Coordinates of C-alpha atoms in Angstrom, one line a residue:
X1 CA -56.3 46.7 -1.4
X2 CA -59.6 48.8 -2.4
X3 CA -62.2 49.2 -0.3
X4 CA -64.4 46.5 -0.9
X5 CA -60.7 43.8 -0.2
X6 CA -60.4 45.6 2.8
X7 CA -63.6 44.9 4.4
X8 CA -63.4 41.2 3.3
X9 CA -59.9 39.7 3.7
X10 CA -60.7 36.8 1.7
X11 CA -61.7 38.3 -1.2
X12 CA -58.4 40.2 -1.0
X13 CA -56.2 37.2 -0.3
X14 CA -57.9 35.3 -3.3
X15 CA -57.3 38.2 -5.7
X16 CA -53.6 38.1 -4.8
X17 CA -53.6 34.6 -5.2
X18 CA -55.0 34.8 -8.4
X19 CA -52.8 38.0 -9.6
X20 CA -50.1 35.7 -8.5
X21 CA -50.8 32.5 -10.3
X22 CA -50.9 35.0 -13.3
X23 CA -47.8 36.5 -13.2
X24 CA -46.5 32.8 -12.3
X25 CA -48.7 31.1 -15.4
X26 CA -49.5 28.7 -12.8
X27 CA -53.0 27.2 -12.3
X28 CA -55.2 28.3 -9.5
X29 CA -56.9 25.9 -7.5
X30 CA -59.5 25.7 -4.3
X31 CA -57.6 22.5 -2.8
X32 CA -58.4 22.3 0.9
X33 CA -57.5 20.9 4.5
X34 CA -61.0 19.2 3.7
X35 CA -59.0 17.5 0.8
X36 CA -56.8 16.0 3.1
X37 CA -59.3 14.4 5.0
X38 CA -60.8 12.7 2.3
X39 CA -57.6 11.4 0.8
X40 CA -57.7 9.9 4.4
X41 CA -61.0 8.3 4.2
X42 CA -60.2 7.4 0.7
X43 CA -56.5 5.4 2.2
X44 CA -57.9 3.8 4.5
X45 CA -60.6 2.0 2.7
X46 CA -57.8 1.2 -0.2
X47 CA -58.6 3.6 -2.5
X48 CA -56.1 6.0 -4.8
X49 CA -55.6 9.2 -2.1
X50 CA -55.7 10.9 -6.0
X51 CA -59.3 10.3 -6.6
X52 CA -61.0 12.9 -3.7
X53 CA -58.7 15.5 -4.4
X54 CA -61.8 17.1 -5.8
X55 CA -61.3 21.1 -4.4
X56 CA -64.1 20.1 -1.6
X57 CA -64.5 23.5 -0.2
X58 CA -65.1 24.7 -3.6
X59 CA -68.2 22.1 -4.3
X60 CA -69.7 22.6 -0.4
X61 CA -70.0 26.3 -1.6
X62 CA -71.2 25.7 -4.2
X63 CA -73.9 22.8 -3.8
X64 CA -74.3 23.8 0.0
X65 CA -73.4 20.7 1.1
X66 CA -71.5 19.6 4.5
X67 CA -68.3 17.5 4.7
X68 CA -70.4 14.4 5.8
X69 CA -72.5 14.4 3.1
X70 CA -69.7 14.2 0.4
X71 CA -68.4 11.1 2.6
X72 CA -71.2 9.7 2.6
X73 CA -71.5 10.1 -1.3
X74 CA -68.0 8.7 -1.1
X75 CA -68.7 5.8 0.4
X76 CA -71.3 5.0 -1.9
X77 CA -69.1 5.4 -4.8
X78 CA -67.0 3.2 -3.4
X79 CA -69.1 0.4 -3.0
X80 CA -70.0 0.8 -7.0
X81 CA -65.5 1.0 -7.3
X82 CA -65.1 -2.5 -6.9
X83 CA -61.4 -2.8 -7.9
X84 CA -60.6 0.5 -6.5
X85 CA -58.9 2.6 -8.8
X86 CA -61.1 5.3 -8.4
X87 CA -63.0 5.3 -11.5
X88 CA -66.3 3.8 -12.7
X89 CA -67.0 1.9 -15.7
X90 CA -70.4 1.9 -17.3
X91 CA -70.8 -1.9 -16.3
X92 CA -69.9 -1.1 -12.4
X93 CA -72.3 2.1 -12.7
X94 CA -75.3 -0.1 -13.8
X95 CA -74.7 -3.1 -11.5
X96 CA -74.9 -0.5 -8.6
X97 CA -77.9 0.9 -9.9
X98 CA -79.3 -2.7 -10.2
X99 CA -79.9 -1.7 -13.7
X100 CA -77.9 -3.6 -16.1
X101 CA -79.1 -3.7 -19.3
X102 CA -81.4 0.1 -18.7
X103 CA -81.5 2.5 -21.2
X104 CA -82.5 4.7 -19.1
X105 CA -79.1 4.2 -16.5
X106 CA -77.3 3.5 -19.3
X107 CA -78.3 7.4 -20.3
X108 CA -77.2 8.9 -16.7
X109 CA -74.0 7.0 -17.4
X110 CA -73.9 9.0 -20.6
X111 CA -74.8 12.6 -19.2
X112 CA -71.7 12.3 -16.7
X113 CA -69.3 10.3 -18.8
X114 CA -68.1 14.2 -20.2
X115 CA -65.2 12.9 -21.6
X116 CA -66.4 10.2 -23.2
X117 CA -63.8 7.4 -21.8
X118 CA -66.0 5.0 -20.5
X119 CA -65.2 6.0 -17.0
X120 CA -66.2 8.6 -14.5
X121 CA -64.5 9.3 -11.5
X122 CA -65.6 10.8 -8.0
X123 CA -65.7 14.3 -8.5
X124 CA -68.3 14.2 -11.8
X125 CA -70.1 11.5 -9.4
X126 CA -70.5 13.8 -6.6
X127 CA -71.7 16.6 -8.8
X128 CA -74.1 14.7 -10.7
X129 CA -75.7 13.9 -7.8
X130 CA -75.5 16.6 -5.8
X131 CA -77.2 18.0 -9.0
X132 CA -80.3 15.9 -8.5
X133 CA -80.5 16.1 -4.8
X134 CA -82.7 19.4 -4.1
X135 CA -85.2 21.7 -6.2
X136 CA -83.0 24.1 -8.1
X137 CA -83.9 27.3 -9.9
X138 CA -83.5 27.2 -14.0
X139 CA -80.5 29.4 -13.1
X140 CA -79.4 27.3 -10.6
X141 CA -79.3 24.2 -13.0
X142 CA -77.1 25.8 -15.4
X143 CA -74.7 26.7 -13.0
X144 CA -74.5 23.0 -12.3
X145 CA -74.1 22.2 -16.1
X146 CA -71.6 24.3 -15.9
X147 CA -69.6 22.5 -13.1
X148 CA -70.1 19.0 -14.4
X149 CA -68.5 19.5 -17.6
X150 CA -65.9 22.1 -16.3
X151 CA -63.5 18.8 -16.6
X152 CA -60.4 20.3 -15.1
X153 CA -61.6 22.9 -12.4
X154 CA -60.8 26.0 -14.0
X155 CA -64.1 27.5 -13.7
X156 CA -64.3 28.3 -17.5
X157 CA -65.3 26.1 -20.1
X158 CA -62.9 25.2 -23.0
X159 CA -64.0 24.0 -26.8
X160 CA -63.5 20.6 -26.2
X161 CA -65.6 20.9 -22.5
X162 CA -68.3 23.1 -24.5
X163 CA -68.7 20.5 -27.1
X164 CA -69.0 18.3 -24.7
X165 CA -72.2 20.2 -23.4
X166 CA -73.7 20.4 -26.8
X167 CA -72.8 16.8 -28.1
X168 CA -75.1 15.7 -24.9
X169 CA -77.5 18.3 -24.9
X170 CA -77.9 18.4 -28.9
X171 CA -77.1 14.4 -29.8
X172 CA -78.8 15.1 -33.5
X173 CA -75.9 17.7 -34.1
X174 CA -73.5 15.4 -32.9
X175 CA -71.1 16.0 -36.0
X176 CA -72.2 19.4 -37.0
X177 CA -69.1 21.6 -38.5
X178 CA -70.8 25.0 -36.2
X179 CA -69.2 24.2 -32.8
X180 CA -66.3 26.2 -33.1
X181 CA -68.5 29.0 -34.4
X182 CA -71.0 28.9 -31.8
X183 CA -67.9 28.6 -29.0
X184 CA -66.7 31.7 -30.7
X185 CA -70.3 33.3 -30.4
X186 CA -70.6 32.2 -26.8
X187 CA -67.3 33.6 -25.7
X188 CA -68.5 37.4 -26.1
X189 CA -65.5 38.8 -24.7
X190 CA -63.2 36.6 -27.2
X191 CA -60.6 34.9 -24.1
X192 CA -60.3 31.8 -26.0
X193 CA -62.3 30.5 -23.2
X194 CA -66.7 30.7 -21.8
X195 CA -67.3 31.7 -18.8
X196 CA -70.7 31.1 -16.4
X197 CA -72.3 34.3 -17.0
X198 CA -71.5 33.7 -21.4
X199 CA -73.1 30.1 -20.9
X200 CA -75.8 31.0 -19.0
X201 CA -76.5 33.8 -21.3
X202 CA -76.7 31.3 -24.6
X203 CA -78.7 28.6 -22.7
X204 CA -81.4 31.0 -21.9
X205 CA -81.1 31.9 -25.3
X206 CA -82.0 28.1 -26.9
X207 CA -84.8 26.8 -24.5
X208 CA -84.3 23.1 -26.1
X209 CA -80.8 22.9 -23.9
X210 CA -82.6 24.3 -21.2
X211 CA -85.0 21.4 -21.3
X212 CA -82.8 18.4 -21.8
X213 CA -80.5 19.7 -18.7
X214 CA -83.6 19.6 -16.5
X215 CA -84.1 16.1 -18.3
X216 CA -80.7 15.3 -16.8
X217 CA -81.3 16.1 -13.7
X218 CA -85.0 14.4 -13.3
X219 CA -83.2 11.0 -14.9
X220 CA -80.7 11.4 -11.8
X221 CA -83.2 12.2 -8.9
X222 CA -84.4 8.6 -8.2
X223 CA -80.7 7.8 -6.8
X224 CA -79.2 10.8 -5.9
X225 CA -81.9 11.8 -3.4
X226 CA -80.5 9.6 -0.8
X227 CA -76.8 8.5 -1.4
X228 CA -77.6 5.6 1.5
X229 CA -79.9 4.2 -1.3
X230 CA -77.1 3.3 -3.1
X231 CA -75.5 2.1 -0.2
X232 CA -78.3 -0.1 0.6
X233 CA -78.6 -1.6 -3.3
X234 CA -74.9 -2.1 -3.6
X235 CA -74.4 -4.1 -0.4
X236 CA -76.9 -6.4 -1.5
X237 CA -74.5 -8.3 -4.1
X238 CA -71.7 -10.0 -3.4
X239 CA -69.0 -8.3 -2.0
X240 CA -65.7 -8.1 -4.3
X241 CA -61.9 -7.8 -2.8
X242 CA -60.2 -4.9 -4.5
X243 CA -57.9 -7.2 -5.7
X244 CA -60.8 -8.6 -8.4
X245 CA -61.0 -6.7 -12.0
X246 CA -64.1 -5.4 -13.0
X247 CA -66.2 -7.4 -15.7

């Protein structure tokens, strides 16, 4: 270890992990005992264990927030997950929001739909609106960006996440031929890959995606200010067994 590993043992032990996941070519993840405990909450009200394996220490660290609160955020989403396979669908996203038939929801729905499938699942729920919960810095909100679209937990961005970032923020270039080039001008240090200080770096560079992510993130504040809120909203409809599909 160098110096600075040796006055901080975690640093050190992440580094090794890392070095070895290298050598292994074997993904690095920030899966946690805090994991466990949510695959527990998520058996025991009948959900996939699967769908909160979400790296939790990773997202309290980085959104500040406390184990409670991302049960609580849980919960909610499970209220919106009627049939419980851990997934929304646009039409179980509006009806929680008592907004079927808004453009406006209909847009949120959009924003964390990353993929594009139709479906989101718990871990781009809990970001999203964790991302609209507090004031944030214009730094701040880029990290966030950032975290929502990083799709598999890497903590890089790929083409196909990046283009994901600009089909939403840019909807008007939605077919433009330049994405690979710009992915190529983003990633500076040419890894095949865009890393939070390269993204950062180009969104300060185009204000307009600067604008539409704070757009994002005021469209999510009405609900994601108080995850009971969506609580409260969803328990006033009739309750569906997990056994019913979703319509």
């Amino acid at each position: 270890p160098n110096p600075e590993e040796k006055k901080d043992a975690l640093l050190y032990s992440r580094r090794v992990r890392d070095q070895m996941g290298t050598w292994f070519n074997l993904k690095v993840t920030n899966h946690s005992f805090d994991d466990v405990k949510l695959q527990a909450l998520a058996i025991k009200n009948h959900a996939p264990a699967e769908s909160v394996v979400i790296e939790a220490n990773a997202i309290r660290e980085h959104f500040s927030m406390k184990l409670d609160s991302i049960k609580r955020y849980f919960e909610a989403f499970l209220k919106l997950d009627t049939d419980k396979d851990g997934k929304l669908s646009r039409d179980d996203f509006l009806a929680g929001m008592e907004a079927s038939g808004s453009p406006q929801w209909s847009n949120v729905f959009d924003m964390l739909d990353e993929d594009g499938d139709g479906y989101i699942d718990f871990r781009v729920y809990l970001i999203g609106m964790a991302f609209a919960n507090t004031d944030l810095s214009s730094e701040t909100i880029f990290e966030r960006v950032y975290s929502i679209f990083d799709v598999d937990g890497d903590g890089y961005l790929n083409l196909s996440e990046f283009e994901a970032i600009l089909r939403k923020a840019c909807p008007s270039n939605e077919h433009s031929p330049k994405i690979e080039q710009i992915f190529e001008h983003v990633d500076t240090n040419k890894d095949g890959k865009i890393t939070l200080e390269e993204f950062v770096k180009y969104v300060r560079e185009n204000p307009k995606m600067a604008e539409s992510f704070d757009s994002w993130r005021r469209a999510l504040a009405p609900s994601a200010s108080d995850p009971t809120a969506l609580i409260t909203k969803t328990e006033k409809q009739t309750p569906m067994k997990a056994s019913d599909s979703k319509h």
